CSV table of C-alpha atoms in Angstrom, one decimal:
chain,number,residue,atom,x,y,z
A,192,GLU,CA,135.5,48.2,107.4
A,193,LEU,CA,137.0,51.5,108.5
A,194,ASN,CA,138.3,51.6,112.0
A,195,LYS,CA,136.8,53.8,114.7
A,196,LYS,CA,139.4,56.6,114.3
A,197,GLU,CA,138.8,56.7,110.5
A,198,MET,CA,135.1,56.7,111.0
A,199,GLU,CA,135.3,59.6,113.5
A,200,MET,CA,137.4,61.6,110.9
A,201,ALA,CA,134.9,60.8,108.2
A,202,ALA,CA,132.1,62.0,110.5
A,203,GLU,CA,133.9,65.3,111.1
A,204,MET,CA,134.4,65.8,107.4
A,205,GLN,CA,130.8,65.0,106.7
A,206,LYS,CA,129.7,67.6,109.3
A,207,LEU,CA,131.7,70.3,107.3
A,208,LEU,CA,129.5,69.6,104.3
A,209,PHE,CA,126.3,70.7,106.1
A,210,PRO,CA,125.5,74.5,106.1
A,211,THR,CA,126.5,76.0,109.4
A,212,ASN,CA,124.8,79.5,109.6
A,213,LEU,CA,121.3,79.2,108.2
A,214,PRO,CA,119.7,82.6,107.5
A,215,SER,CA,117.2,84.0,109.9
A,216,GLY,CA,116.3,87.6,109.0
A,217,ASP,CA,113.6,89.7,107.4
A,218,LYS,CA,113.3,87.6,104.2
A,219,ILE,CA,113.5,84.1,105.4
A,220,ASP,CA,113.9,82.1,108.6
A,221,VAL,CA,115.6,78.7,108.2
A,222,ALA,CA,116.5,76.0,110.7
A,223,ALA,CA,117.6,72.4,110.4
A,224,ARG,CA,118.4,69.4,112.6
A,225,TYR,CA,120.0,66.1,111.9
A,226,GLU,CA,120.0,63.0,114.0
A,227,SER,CA,122.5,60.5,112.6
A,228,LYS,CA,122.0,56.8,113.5
A,229,HIS,CA,125.7,56.0,113.0
A,230,LEU,CA,128.8,58.1,113.0
A,231,VAL,CA,128.4,58.8,109.3
A,232,GLY,CA,125.0,59.2,107.7
A,233,GLY,CA,123.2,59.1,104.4
A,234,ASP,CA,120.9,62.0,104.8
A,235,TYR,CA,121.8,65.5,103.7
A,236,TYR,CA,120.3,69.0,103.5
A,237,ASP,CA,121.6,72.2,102.2
A,238,PHE,CA,120.7,75.9,102.0
A,239,LEU,CA,122.5,78.3,99.7
A,240,SER,CA,122.0,82.0,99.2
A,241,LEU,CA,122.4,82.6,95.4
A,242,ASN,CA,122.1,86.4,95.7
A,243,GLU,CA,120.3,88.7,98.0
A,244,ASN,CA,116.8,87.6,96.7
A,245,GLU,CA,117.3,84.0,95.7
A,246,TYR,CA,117.9,80.9,97.6
A,247,PHE,CA,118.4,77.3,96.7
A,248,PHE,CA,117.7,74.5,99.2
A,249,CYS,CA,117.4,70.8,99.2
A,250,ILE,CA,117.1,67.6,101.3
A,251,ALA,CA,118.2,64.1,100.3
A,252,ASP,CA,118.4,60.5,101.5
A,253,VAL,CA,120.5,57.6,100.2
A,254,SER,CA,119.0,54.1,100.1
A,255,GLY,CA,120.9,51.8,102.4
A,256,LYS,CA,123.1,52.5,105.4
A,257,GLY,CA,126.6,52.8,106.6
A,258,THR,CA,129.9,54.0,105.0
A,259,SER,CA,129.0,53.4,101.4
A,260,ALA,CA,125.8,55.4,101.7
A,261,ALA,CA,127.7,58.2,103.4
A,262,LEU,CA,130.4,58.2,100.8
A,263,LEU,CA,127.9,58.4,98.0
A,264,MET,CA,126.1,61.3,99.7
A,265,SER,CA,129.4,63.2,100.2
A,266,ASN,CA,130.1,62.8,96.5
A,267,PHE,CA,126.5,63.9,95.7
A,268,GLN,CA,126.9,67.0,97.9
A,269,ALA,CA,130.1,68.0,96.2
A,270,LYS,CA,128.6,67.6,92.7
A,271,LEU,CA,125.5,69.5,93.6
A,272,ARG,CA,127.3,72.4,95.2
A,273,ALA,CA,129.6,72.7,92.1
A,274,ASN,CA,126.6,72.6,89.9
A,275,ILE,CA,124.9,75.4,91.8
A,276,LYS,CA,128.0,77.5,92.3
A,277,TYR,CA,129.1,77.6,88.7
A,278,ASN,CA,125.9,77.2,86.8
A,279,TYR,CA,123.0,78.4,88.9
A,280,ALA,CA,122.2,81.3,86.7
A,281,ASP,CA,122.0,79.1,83.6
A,282,ILE,CA,120.7,75.8,84.9
A,283,SER,CA,117.1,74.8,85.3
A,284,LEU,CA,115.9,72.4,88.0
A,285,LYS,CA,115.2,69.9,85.2
A,286,ASP,CA,118.8,70.1,83.9
A,287,LEU,CA,120.1,69.9,87.5
A,288,ILE,CA,118.1,66.7,88.1
A,289,GLU,CA,119.4,65.2,84.9
A,290,ASN,CA,123.0,66.0,85.8
A,291,LEU,CA,122.6,64.6,89.3
A,292,ASN,CA,121.0,61.5,88.0
A,293,ASP,CA,124.0,60.9,85.8
A,294,ASP,CA,126.3,61.6,88.7
A,295,VAL,CA,124.5,59.1,91.0
A,296,ASN,CA,124.5,56.4,88.2
A,297,ASN,CA,128.2,56.9,87.6
A,298,ALA,CA,129.1,56.7,91.3
A,299,ALA,CA,126.6,54.0,92.5
A,300,LYS,CA,126.4,51.8,89.3
A,301,GLY,CA,122.8,50.9,90.1
A,302,GLU,CA,123.6,49.7,93.6
A,303,LYS,CA,122.0,52.6,95.4
A,304,PHE,CA,119.7,55.5,94.7
A,305,ILE,CA,119.0,58.9,96.2
A,306,THR,CA,115.7,60.5,96.9
A,307,PHE,CA,116.0,64.3,96.6
A,308,PHE,CA,113.9,67.4,96.9
A,309,ALA,CA,115.2,70.8,95.7
A,310,GLY,CA,113.6,74.2,95.8
A,311,HIS,CA,114.6,77.6,94.3
A,312,TYR,CA,112.9,80.5,96.0
A,313,ASN,CA,112.8,84.0,94.6
A,314,LYS,CA,111.9,86.6,97.2
A,315,LEU,CA,111.2,89.4,94.6
A,316,ASN,CA,108.1,87.6,93.2
A,317,ASN,CA,107.5,85.2,96.1
A,318,THR,CA,107.8,82.1,93.9
A,319,LEU,CA,109.1,78.7,94.7
A,320,GLN,CA,110.1,76.4,91.9
A,321,TYR,CA,110.7,72.9,93.1
A,322,VAL,CA,111.3,69.3,91.9
A,323,ASN,CA,110.8,66.2,94.0
A,324,ALA,CA,112.8,63.1,93.0
A,325,GLY,CA,111.0,60.3,94.9
A,326,HIS,CA,111.4,62.0,98.2
A,327,ASN,CA,109.0,62.3,101.1
A,328,TYR,CA,106.6,65.2,100.3
A,329,PRO,CA,107.6,68.4,102.1
A,330,ILE,CA,104.7,70.2,103.8
A,331,LEU,CA,103.8,73.8,102.9
A,332,SER,CA,101.5,75.4,105.3
A,333,ASP,CA,99.8,78.7,106.0
A,334,GLY,CA,98.9,77.5,109.5
A,335,LYS,CA,95.5,76.0,108.5
A,336,ASN,CA,95.9,74.4,105.1
A,337,PHE,CA,98.6,72.1,103.8
A,338,LYS,CA,100.0,71.5,100.4
A,339,LEU,CA,102.3,68.5,99.7
A,340,LEU,CA,105.1,69.3,97.3
A,341,ASN,CA,104.9,66.1,95.2
A,342,LYS,CA,105.7,67.0,91.6
A,343,GLY,CA,108.9,65.6,90.1
A,344,CYS,CA,110.2,62.2,89.1
A,345,ILE,CA,111.5,59.0,90.5
A,346,GLY,CA,114.6,58.7,92.7
A,347,LEU,CA,118.0,59.5,91.3
A,348,GLY,CA,120.1,56.5,90.2
A,349,MET,CA,117.2,54.2,89.5
A,350,PHE,CA,117.4,54.5,85.7
A,351,ASP,CA,120.1,55.7,83.3
A,352,GLN,CA,117.6,58.2,81.9
A,353,LEU,CA,114.7,59.6,84.0
A,354,PRO,CA,111.5,58.8,82.1
A,355,SER,CA,109.9,62.1,82.9
A,356,ILE,CA,110.6,65.1,85.1
A,357,GLU,CA,107.9,67.5,86.2
A,358,THR,CA,108.7,70.8,88.1
A,359,GLU,CA,106.1,73.0,89.7
A,360,GLU,CA,106.2,76.8,90.4
A,361,ILE,CA,104.0,78.0,93.2
A,362,THR,CA,103.4,81.4,94.8
A,363,ILE,CA,104.3,81.5,98.4
A,364,GLY,CA,102.1,83.5,100.8
A,365,SER,CA,103.9,85.8,103.4
A,366,GLY,CA,104.5,83.8,106.5
A,367,ASN,CA,104.1,80.4,104.9
A,368,VAL,CA,106.1,77.6,106.4
A,369,LEU,CA,107.8,74.7,104.5
A,370,VAL,CA,108.9,71.6,106.4
A,371,CYS,CA,111.2,69.2,104.6
A,372,TYR,CA,112.2,65.9,106.2
A,373,THR,CA,113.6,62.4,105.5
A,374,ASP,CA,111.8,59.2,106.0
A,375,GLY,CA,113.5,58.4,109.3
A,376,LEU,CA,111.1,61.0,110.8
A,377,VAL,CA,107.8,59.6,109.6
A,378,GLU,CA,108.8,56.0,109.8
A,379,LEU,CA,110.0,56.2,113.4
A,380,GLU,CA,108.3,53.5,115.5
A,381,ASN,CA,107.1,53.5,119.1
A,382,GLU,CA,107.2,50.6,121.5
A,383,GLU,CA,103.9,49.3,120.0
A,384,GLY,CA,105.4,49.2,116.5
A,385,GLU,CA,103.3,52.2,115.3
A,386,GLN,CA,104.9,54.7,113.0
A,387,PHE,CA,105.0,58.4,113.6
A,388,GLU,CA,103.6,59.2,110.1
A,389,THR,CA,102.8,62.5,108.4
A,390,ASP,CA,99.5,63.2,110.1
A,391,ARG,CA,101.3,63.7,113.4
A,392,LEU,CA,103.8,66.0,111.8
A,393,HIS,CA,100.9,68.1,110.2
A,394,GLU,CA,99.4,68.4,113.7
A,395,ILE,CA,102.6,69.6,115.3
A,396,VAL,CA,103.2,72.2,112.5
A,397,LYS,CA,99.6,73.5,112.9
A,398,ASN,CA,99.8,73.7,116.7
A,399,ASN,CA,103.2,75.4,116.7
A,400,PHE,CA,102.9,77.5,113.6
A,401,HIS,CA,103.7,80.8,115.3
A,402,LEU,CA,107.1,79.6,116.6
A,403,SER,CA,110.5,80.4,115.0
A,404,MET,CA,111.8,77.6,112.8
A,405,LYS,CA,114.5,76.7,115.4
A,406,ASP,CA,111.8,76.3,118.0
A,407,LEU,CA,109.5,74.4,115.7
A,408,ASP,CA,112.3,71.9,114.9
A,409,SER,CA,113.0,71.5,118.6
A,410,VAL,CA,109.3,70.8,119.3
A,411,ILE,CA,109.2,68.2,116.4
A,412,PHE,CA,112.3,66.4,117.8
A,413,HIS,CA,110.9,66.6,121.3
A,414,GLU,CA,107.7,64.9,120.1
A,415,LEU,CA,109.7,62.3,118.2
A,416,ASN,CA,111.6,61.5,121.4
A,417,ARG,CA,108.4,61.3,123.4
A,418,PHE,CA,106.7,59.1,120.8
A,419,LYS,CA,109.5,56.5,120.5
A,420,GLY,CA,109.8,56.0,124.2
A,421,GLU,CA,112.6,53.5,124.9
A,422,LYS,CA,113.0,52.6,121.2
A,423,GLU,CA,116.0,53.8,119.2
A,424,PHE,CA,116.0,56.0,116.1
A,425,LEU,CA,116.0,53.3,113.4
A,426,ASP,CA,117.3,55.5,110.7
A,427,ASP,CA,119.0,58.9,110.1
A,428,THR,CA,116.5,61.7,110.5
A,429,ALA,CA,116.9,65.1,108.9
A,430,LEU,CA,114.6,68.1,109.1
A,431,LEU,CA,114.8,71.4,107.3
A,432,SER,CA,112.2,74.1,108.0
A,433,CYS,CA,111.8,77.5,106.3
A,434,ARG,CA,109.4,80.4,106.9
A,435,PHE,CA,109.1,82.7,103.9
A,436,LEU,CA,108.6,86.3,105.3
């Protein structure tokens, strides 16, 4: 096992892989929070401006815990960013998913898998193209109704070839909010052993729909802390929220 000093250094390096200044302006308002159970974690989110009208964002979670999960995720982040940086104009979400599935298979050799959600938002025509590879369904809301973004495929690294990949393109209404999260959030347990679950998350989003994304994330974490009482966070918990303006 790595010693404490090495772990702290790994944790610092891992922090550098997360986006630091998320955009909050006239086109989009984005905020994120991450509660890591250990020094290094296996959850990841990213948000990249491709050009002045297009954005790519994602959230992911590695099966298993500890250093090996964190290393696999760091490798995944690097591969994903390289893919987006050099190819984004030519690459479809389907190609991206196939490439990443190969990367995870090569790195993890079937020992671990990654659930992954990726979205490509175009402000000019207000469309969001997304793919969901076995990840918790992000919630898209207009303040009253909810749509779960569930089209996609199985998790990455489960099979050499993904049996099928579905992507969906949807039109985003002005002011809509998208909340992406990892399973640590909805599987959080209270002292009675109940789980937080998605219904509670829906309720919080609905009741706090008017807030900025940073404030919404704060409210969600406040409610998580209140819900769990004396219990610990069992798992890494990541949250990425966007309002499309």
